[in-house]
PDB file of C-alpha atoms in Angstrom:
ATOM      1  CA  MET Z   1       9.710   9.205 -23.419  1.00  0.00           C
ATOM      2  CA  ALA Z   2       9.056  10.676 -19.956  1.00  0.00           C
ATOM      3  CA  LEU Z   3       5.623  10.912 -18.360  1.00  0.00           C
ATOM      4  CA  VAL Z   4       6.187  14.615 -17.581  1.00  0.00           C
ATOM      5  CA  SER Z   5       7.345  17.074 -20.228  1.00  0.00           C
ATOM      6  CA  GLU Z   6       9.177  20.227 -19.173  1.00  0.00           C
ATOM      7  CA  THR Z   7       7.914  23.573 -20.363  1.00  0.00           C
ATOM      8  CA  SER Z   8       7.765  26.674 -18.195  1.00  0.00           C
ATOM      9  CA  ARG Z   9       6.150  24.292 -15.714  1.00  0.00           C
ATOM     10  CA  PRO Z  10       5.953  20.503 -15.633  1.00  0.00           C
ATOM     11  CA  LEU Z  11       3.011  19.046 -17.567  1.00  0.00           C
ATOM     12  CA  ILE Z  12       1.764  15.478 -17.909  1.00  0.00           C
ATOM     13  CA  ASP Z  13       2.054  14.076 -21.427  1.00  0.00           C
ATOM     14  CA  PRO Z  14      -1.341  12.567 -22.403  1.00  0.00           C
ATOM     15  CA  GLU Z  15       0.413  10.438 -25.046  1.00  0.00           C
ATOM     16  CA  GLN Z  16       2.105   8.494 -22.213  1.00  0.00           C
ATOM     17  CA  ILE Z  17      -0.826   7.804 -19.868  1.00  0.00           C
ATOM     18  CA  ALA Z  18      -4.607   7.665 -20.356  1.00  0.00           C
ATOM     19  CA  GLU Z  19      -7.863   7.152 -18.520  1.00  0.00           C
ATOM     20  CA  GLY Z  20      -8.335   3.460 -17.784  1.00  0.00           C
ATOM     21  CA  ASP Z  21      -4.634   2.697 -17.346  1.00  0.00           C
ATOM     22  CA  LEU Z  22      -3.764   0.644 -14.285  1.00  0.00           C
ATOM     23  CA  LEU Z  23      -1.378   2.438 -11.972  1.00  0.00           C
ATOM     24  CA  TYR Z  24       0.676   1.839  -8.826  1.00  0.00           C
ATOM     25  CA  ALA Z  25       1.898   4.948  -7.020  1.00  0.00           C
ATOM     26  CA  LYS Z  26       3.815   5.642  -3.840  1.00  0.00           C
ATOM     27  CA  HIS Z  27       4.372   9.125  -2.488  1.00  0.00           C
ATOM     28  CA  ARG Z  28       7.645   9.554  -0.630  1.00  0.00           C
ATOM     29  CA  SER Z  29       5.702  10.276   2.599  1.00  0.00           C
ATOM     30  CA  TRP Z  30       3.620   7.063   2.397  1.00  0.00           C
ATOM     31  CA  PRO Z  31       4.794   3.811   4.012  1.00  0.00           C
ATOM     32  CA  ASP Z  32       3.113   1.775   1.207  1.00  0.00           C
ATOM     33  CA  GLY Z  33       1.966   2.473  -2.314  1.00  0.00           C
ATOM     34  CA  ARG Z  34      -1.532   2.150  -3.748  1.00  0.00           C
ATOM     35  CA  GLY Z  35      -2.820   0.509  -6.877  1.00  0.00           C
ATOM     36  CA  GLY Z  36      -5.676   2.009  -8.820  1.00  0.00           C
ATOM     37  CA  ILE Z  37      -7.117   3.133 -12.125  1.00  0.00           C
ATOM     38  CA  VAL Z  38      -6.390   6.434 -13.849  1.00  0.00           C
ATOM     39  CA  THR Z  39      -9.741   8.223 -14.082  1.00  0.00           C
ATOM     40  CA  ASP Z  40      -8.631  11.674 -15.259  1.00  0.00           C
ATOM     41  CA  VAL Z  41      -5.564  12.990 -17.068  1.00  0.00           C
ATOM     42  CA  ARG Z  42      -4.998  16.727 -17.057  1.00  0.00           C
ATOM     43  CA  PRO Z  43      -1.770  18.534 -17.921  1.00  0.00           C
ATOM     44  CA  GLU Z  44      -1.303  19.570 -14.297  1.00  0.00           C
ATOM     45  CA  ARG Z  45      -2.405  16.366 -12.511  1.00  0.00           C
ATOM     46  CA  LEU Z  46      -3.574  12.754 -12.611  1.00  0.00           C
ATOM     47  CA  THR Z  47      -6.603  11.477 -10.710  1.00  0.00           C
ATOM     48  CA  ILE Z  48      -6.391   7.889  -9.487  1.00  0.00           C
ATOM     49  CA  GLN Z  49      -9.367   5.922  -8.175  1.00  0.00           C
ATOM     50  CA  PHE Z  50      -8.622   3.079  -5.759  1.00  0.00           C
ATOM     51  CA  HIS Z  51     -10.377   0.629  -3.464  1.00  0.00           C
ATOM     52  CA  PRO Z  52      -9.333   1.280   0.141  1.00  0.00           C
ATOM     53  CA  GLU Z  53      -9.275  -1.415   2.803  1.00  0.00           C
ATOM     54  CA  LEU Z  54     -12.435   0.014   4.422  1.00  0.00           C
ATOM     55  CA  GLY Z  55     -14.952  -2.074   2.522  1.00  0.00           C
ATOM     56  CA  ASN Z  56     -17.470  -1.355  -0.192  1.00  0.00           C
ATOM     57  CA  VAL Z  57     -16.287   2.149  -1.110  1.00  0.00           C
ATOM     58  CA  MET Z  58     -14.022   3.798  -3.646  1.00  0.00           C
ATOM     59  CA  ASN Z  59     -11.657   6.684  -3.032  1.00  0.00           C
ATOM     60  CA  HIS Z  60      -9.225   8.750  -5.081  1.00  0.00           C
ATOM     61  CA  PHE Z  61      -5.993  10.675  -4.879  1.00  0.00           C
ATOM     62  CA  PHE Z  62      -4.265  13.203  -7.088  1.00  0.00           C
ATOM     63  CA  ILE Z  63      -0.733  13.176  -8.462  1.00  0.00           C
ATOM     64  CA  PRO Z  64       0.378  16.687  -9.437  1.00  0.00           C
ATOM     65  CA  ALA Z  65       2.790  16.990 -12.375  1.00  0.00           C
ATOM     66  CA  SER Z  66       4.999  19.284 -10.297  1.00  0.00           C
ATOM     67  CA  GLU Z  67       5.430  16.555  -7.648  1.00  0.00           C
ATOM     68  CA  ILE Z  68       6.259  13.941 -10.306  1.00  0.00           C
ATOM     69  CA  ALA Z  69       8.922  16.268 -11.710  1.00  0.00           C
ATOM     70  CA  ASP Z  70      10.215  16.821  -8.168  1.00  0.00           C
ATOM     71  CA  LYS Z  71      10.564  13.011  -7.782  1.00  0.00           C
ATOM     72  CA  GLN Z  72       8.092  12.846  -4.890  1.00  0.00           C
ATOM     73  CA  TRP Z  73       6.205   9.958  -6.526  1.00  0.00           C
ATOM     74  CA  GLU Z  74       7.264   6.481  -7.619  1.00  0.00           C
ATOM     75  CA  ILE Z  75       4.862   5.467 -10.395  1.00  0.00           C
ATOM     76  CA  ARG Z  76       4.320   2.332 -12.482  1.00  0.00           C
ATOM     77  CA  TRP Z  77       1.491   2.089 -15.006  1.00  0.00           C
ATOM     78  CA  SER Z  78       0.251  -0.075 -17.826  1.00  0.00           C
ATOM     79  CA  ARG Z  79      -2.404   0.116 -20.494  1.00  0.00           C
ATOM     80  CA  ASP Z  80      -2.459  -3.619 -21.285  1.00  0.00           C
ATOM     81  CA  MET Z  81      -0.451  -5.348 -18.496  1.00  0.00           C
ATOM     82  CA  GLN Z  82       2.064  -6.406 -21.161  1.00  0.00           C
ATOM     83  CA  GLU Z  83       4.214  -3.274 -21.092  1.00  0.00           C
ATOM     84  CA  VAL Z  84       4.743  -1.643 -17.693  1.00  0.00           C
ATOM     85  CA  ARG Z  85       6.140   1.879 -17.698  1.00  0.00           C
ATOM     86  CA  GLU Z  86       7.925   3.499 -14.770  1.00  0.00           C
ATOM     87  CA  GLU Z  87       8.682   6.996 -13.555  1.00  0.00           C
ATOM     88  CA  ASN Z  88      10.985   7.910 -10.644  1.00  0.00           C
ATOM     89  CA  VAL Z  89      11.510   4.271  -9.721  1.00  0.00           C
ATOM     90  CA  GLU Z  90      14.696   3.638  -7.737  1.00  0.00           C
ATOM     91  CA  GLY Z  91      17.372   2.160  -9.966  1.00  0.00           C
ATOM     92  CA  GLU Z  92      16.350   4.175 -13.068  1.00  0.00           C
TER      93      GLU Z  92
END
């Protein structure tokens, strides 16, 4: 089942991803991806908290459902590190 379900607009399926899931994401404009933790799941976007290279701080980024549907993001996530799910990963 896909992470994004199509209605009149793309929406994130909360059955597929949840707060606390580990996630790796790479936007097509970024040279490298980032690993983090899903801290908020809304139908229109995900919020990911990550530890930047700056030191003792935390930061976050958003992943809009519309950009996932537009294949702007490569995403891998896991709830238990046993099963890793993927969305928009090259070779799918």
